[in-house]
Amino acid sequence: QQQVKQSPQSLIVQKGGISIINCAYENTAFDYFPWYQQFPGKGPALLIAIRPDVSEKKEGRFTISFNKSAKQFSLHIMDSQPGDSATYFCAARITDSWGKFQFGAGTQVVVTP
Amino acid sequence: NAGVTQTPKFQVLKTGQSMTLQCAQDMNHNSMYWYRQDPGMGLRLIYYSASEGTTDKGEVPNGYNVSRLNKREFSLRLESAAPSQTSVYFCASSDLSETQYFGPGTRLLVL
């Protein structure tokens, strides 16, 4: 069963627009929440990550918002560019698990020119 | 510094055949992982190895075996392939900094 639920499944946004991807988790102790970016034919690569004691983290055009009480976190891509077209995965690390992660199902983002 | 490498890149098997997917990392990481990626399912952990000499089951281990040959290498074996094992397989490694570094993937088709 998927303990990290990600939405939407796909997203089309115009160049310059904002892409928002949401993830929610259930009932399991997680202590680290990364987002991965994957281009076609490639492996996922870490984009940005947050710990649960922080409510927001920003790196360039990418921002994670974290709501611990609601067990939700989201990725915002500001000023979206065609080069951002990729699949994005949220993930959550199980506490005391030697690095075991639960991944969301992924969101395919297409940025139109 | 090649990071995480996987071989082969693509493989076609017939039902019942066996094969081993190879993975190696040159980042001196202790932990290594095998995932499968299926449409709409994200990445699901098959097996992982927290350190050399140890392995443990992940979310979907049935039909697979692994070997942590040394600190660099972690192989995944399908003893008797089934069509349900058609997928893209990713190997990853990590250190205590938490970031997982993924290989380029192996695309497996089981007929």
PDB file of C-alpha atoms in Angstrom, chain A:
ATOM      1  CA  GLN A   1       0.000   0.000   0.000  1.00  0.00           C
ATOM      2  CA  GLN A   2       1.238   3.433  -0.892  1.00  0.00           C
ATOM      3  CA  GLN A   3       1.800   5.460   2.262  1.00  0.00           C
ATOM      4  CA  VAL A   4       2.761   8.605   0.362  1.00  0.00           C
ATOM      5  CA  LYS A   5       0.019   9.863  -1.930  1.00  0.00           C
ATOM      6  CA  GLN A   6       0.982  12.321  -4.656  1.00  0.00           C
ATOM      7  CA  SER A   7      -1.214  14.523  -6.828  1.00  0.00           C
ATOM      8  CA  PRO A   8      -1.853  15.466  -9.538  1.00  0.00           C
ATOM      9  CA  GLN A   9      -0.762  12.619 -11.795  1.00  0.00           C
ATOM     10  CA  SER A  10       0.067  15.100 -14.559  1.00  0.00           C
ATOM     11  CA  LEU A  11       0.249  18.830 -14.971  1.00  0.00           C
ATOM     12  CA  ILE A  12       0.488  21.189 -17.925  1.00  0.00           C
ATOM     13  CA  VAL A  13       1.647  24.731 -17.220  1.00  0.00           C
ATOM     14  CA  GLN A  14       2.616  27.626 -19.439  1.00  0.00           C
ATOM     15  CA  LYS A  15       6.115  29.024 -19.424  1.00  0.00           C
ATOM     16  CA  GLY A  16       6.417  31.489 -16.565  1.00  0.00           C
ATOM     17  CA  GLY A  17       3.598  29.910 -14.596  1.00  0.00           C
ATOM     18  CA  ILE A  18       3.643  28.135 -11.229  1.00  0.00           C
ATOM     19  CA  SER A  19       3.601  24.347 -10.946  1.00  0.00           C
ATOM     20  CA  ILE A  20       2.291  22.919  -7.675  1.00  0.00           C
ATOM     21  CA  ILE A  21       2.574  19.258  -6.692  1.00  0.00           C
ATOM     22  CA  ASN A  22       1.134  17.920  -3.463  1.00  0.00           C
ATOM     23  CA  CYS A  23       1.984  14.925  -1.291  1.00  0.00           C
ATOM     24  CA  ALA A  24       0.318  13.538   1.805  1.00  0.00           C
ATOM     25  CA  TYR A  25       1.508  10.783   4.092  1.00  0.00           C
ATOM     26  CA  GLU A  26      -0.213   8.441   6.497  1.00  0.00           C
ATOM     27  CA  ASN A  27       0.480   7.208   9.961  1.00  0.00           C
ATOM     28  CA  THR A  28       4.156   6.292   9.649  1.00  0.00           C
ATOM     29  CA  ALA A  29       7.048   8.068  11.279  1.00  0.00           C
ATOM     30  CA  PHE A  30       8.999   9.855   8.575  1.00  0.00           C
ATOM     31  CA  ASP A  31      11.908  12.168   9.256  1.00  0.00           C
ATOM     32  CA  TYR A  32      13.107  13.479   5.906  1.00  0.00           C
ATOM     33  CA  PHE A  33      11.200  14.523   2.802  1.00  0.00           C
ATOM     34  CA  PRO A  34      13.078  14.816  -0.519  1.00  0.00           C
ATOM     35  CA  TRP A  35      11.793  15.610  -3.979  1.00  0.00           C
ATOM     36  CA  TYR A  36      13.343  13.940  -6.995  1.00  0.00           C
ATOM     37  CA  GLN A  37      13.301  15.065 -10.635  1.00  0.00           C
ATOM     38  CA  GLN A  38      13.461  12.514 -13.428  1.00  0.00           C
ATOM     39  CA  PHE A  39      13.957  13.172 -17.144  1.00  0.00           C
ATOM     40  CA  PRO A  40      12.936  10.549 -19.726  1.00  0.00           C
ATOM     41  CA  GLY A  41      15.399   7.680 -19.929  1.00  0.00           C
ATOM     42  CA  LYS A  42      17.307   8.822 -16.854  1.00  0.00           C
ATOM     43  CA  GLY A  43      17.393   7.945 -13.186  1.00  0.00           C
ATOM     44  CA  PRO A  44      15.801  10.249 -10.604  1.00  0.00           C
ATOM     45  CA  ALA A  45      18.007  12.985  -9.149  1.00  0.00           C
ATOM     46  CA  LEU A  46      17.565  14.867  -5.890  1.00  0.00           C
ATOM     47  CA  LEU A  47      16.012  18.296  -6.424  1.00  0.00           C
ATOM     48  CA  ILE A  48      15.344  19.644  -2.936  1.00  0.00           C
ATOM     49  CA  ALA A  49      14.585  18.211   0.507  1.00  0.00           C
ATOM     50  CA  ILE A  50      13.154  19.301   3.856  1.00  0.00           C
ATOM     51  CA  ARG A  51      13.075  18.095   7.451  1.00  0.00           C
ATOM     52  CA  PRO A  52       9.846  18.144   9.491  1.00  0.00           C
ATOM     53  CA  ASP A  53      11.074  20.853  11.885  1.00  0.00           C
ATOM     54  CA  VAL A  54      11.069  23.374   9.013  1.00  0.00           C
ATOM     55  CA  SER A  55       7.898  24.726   7.384  1.00  0.00           C
ATOM     56  CA  GLU A  56       9.437  25.978   4.139  1.00  0.00           C
ATOM     57  CA  LYS A  57      12.632  25.631   2.149  1.00  0.00           C
ATOM     58  CA  LYS A  58      13.527  27.513  -1.003  1.00  0.00           C
ATOM     59  CA  GLU A  59      16.261  26.818  -3.530  1.00  0.00           C
ATOM     60  CA  GLY A  60      16.145  29.066  -6.550  1.00  0.00           C
ATOM     61  CA  ARG A  61      12.787  28.634  -8.270  1.00  0.00           C
ATOM     62  CA  PHE A  62      11.906  25.538  -6.230  1.00  0.00           C
ATOM     63  CA  THR A  63      10.161  25.730  -2.847  1.00  0.00           C
ATOM     64  CA  ILE A  64       8.952  22.993  -0.495  1.00  0.00           C
ATOM     65  CA  SER A  65       6.130  23.821   1.914  1.00  0.00           C
ATOM     66  CA  PHE A  66       5.668  21.432   4.826  1.00  0.00           C
ATOM     67  CA  ASN A  67       2.623  21.131   7.104  1.00  0.00           C
ATOM     68  CA  LYS A  68       3.468  18.648   9.859  1.00  0.00           C
ATOM     69  CA  SER A  69       0.050  18.686  11.550  1.00  0.00           C
ATOM     70  CA  ALA A  70      -1.733  17.966   8.263  1.00  0.00           C
ATOM     71  CA  LYS A  71       0.937  15.447   7.175  1.00  0.00           C
ATOM     72  CA  GLN A  72       1.241  17.227   3.843  1.00  0.00           C
ATOM     73  CA  PHE A  73       4.060  18.734   1.841  1.00  0.00           C
ATOM     74  CA  SER A  74       4.194  20.335  -1.551  1.00  0.00           C
ATOM     75  CA  LEU A  75       6.611  21.417  -4.260  1.00  0.00           C
ATOM     76  CA  HIS A  76       6.203  24.780  -5.954  1.00  0.00           C
ATOM     77  CA  ILE A  77       8.067  25.531  -9.170  1.00  0.00           C
ATOM     78  CA  MET A  78       8.029  29.262  -9.782  1.00  0.00           C
ATOM     79  CA  ASP A  79       8.529  30.803 -13.235  1.00  0.00           C
ATOM     80  CA  SER A  80       8.287  27.343 -14.827  1.00  0.00           C
ATOM     81  CA  GLN A  81      10.550  26.785 -17.834  1.00  0.00           C
ATOM     82  CA  PRO A  82      10.377  24.210 -20.668  1.00  0.00           C
ATOM     83  CA  GLY A  83      13.530  22.627 -19.196  1.00  0.00           C
ATOM     84  CA  ASP A  84      11.506  21.832 -16.055  1.00  0.00           C
ATOM     85  CA  SER A  85       9.410  19.361 -18.054  1.00  0.00           C
ATOM     86  CA  ALA A  86      10.040  16.108 -16.199  1.00  0.00           C
ATOM     87  CA  THR A  87       8.481  13.683 -13.745  1.00  0.00           C
ATOM     88  CA  TYR A  88       8.657  14.699 -10.103  1.00  0.00           C
ATOM     89  CA  PHE A  89       8.532  12.291  -7.171  1.00  0.00           C
ATOM     90  CA  CYS A  90       8.042  13.117  -3.536  1.00  0.00           C
ATOM     91  CA  ALA A  91       9.491  10.733  -0.978  1.00  0.00           C
ATOM     92  CA  ALA A  92       9.592  10.217   2.768  1.00  0.00           C
ATOM     93  CA  ARG A  93      12.250   8.436   4.783  1.00  0.00           C
ATOM     94  CA  ILE A  94      11.101   6.010   7.441  1.00  0.00           C
ATOM     95  CA  THR A  95      12.597   6.960  10.810  1.00  0.00           C
ATOM     96  CA  ASP A  96      15.367   4.656  12.082  1.00  0.00           C
ATOM     97  CA  SER A  97      15.242   2.624   8.876  1.00  0.00           C
ATOM     98  CA  TRP A  98      18.769   2.897   7.486  1.00  0.00           C
ATOM     99  CA  GLY A  99      17.516   4.992   4.616  1.00  0.00           C
ATOM    100  CA  LYS A 100      14.320   3.259   3.533  1.00  0.00           C
ATOM    101  CA  PHE A 101      12.077   5.610   1.593  1.00  0.00           C
ATOM    102  CA  GLN A 102       8.459   5.566   0.512  1.00  0.00           C
ATOM    103  CA  PHE A 103       7.936   7.270  -2.844  1.00  0.00           C
ATOM    104  CA  GLY A 104       4.873   8.941  -4.286  1.00  0.00           C
ATOM    105  CA  ALA A 105       3.522   7.779  -7.645  1.00  0.00           C
ATOM    106  CA  GLY A 106       5.006  10.707  -9.531  1.00  0.00           C
ATOM    107  CA  THR A 107       3.728  13.784 -11.370  1.00  0.00           C
ATOM    108  CA  GLN A 108       4.519  14.391 -15.014  1.00  0.00           C
ATOM    109  CA  VAL A 109       4.984  18.123 -15.574  1.00  0.00           C
ATOM    110  CA  VAL A 110       4.881  19.606 -19.060  1.00  0.00           C
ATOM    111  CA  VAL A 111       5.808  23.250 -19.482  1.00  0.00           C
ATOM    112  CA  THR A 112       4.567  24.691 -22.759  1.00  0.00           C
ATOM    113  CA  PRO A 113       6.495  27.507 -24.507  1.00  0.00           C
TER     114      PRO A 113
END
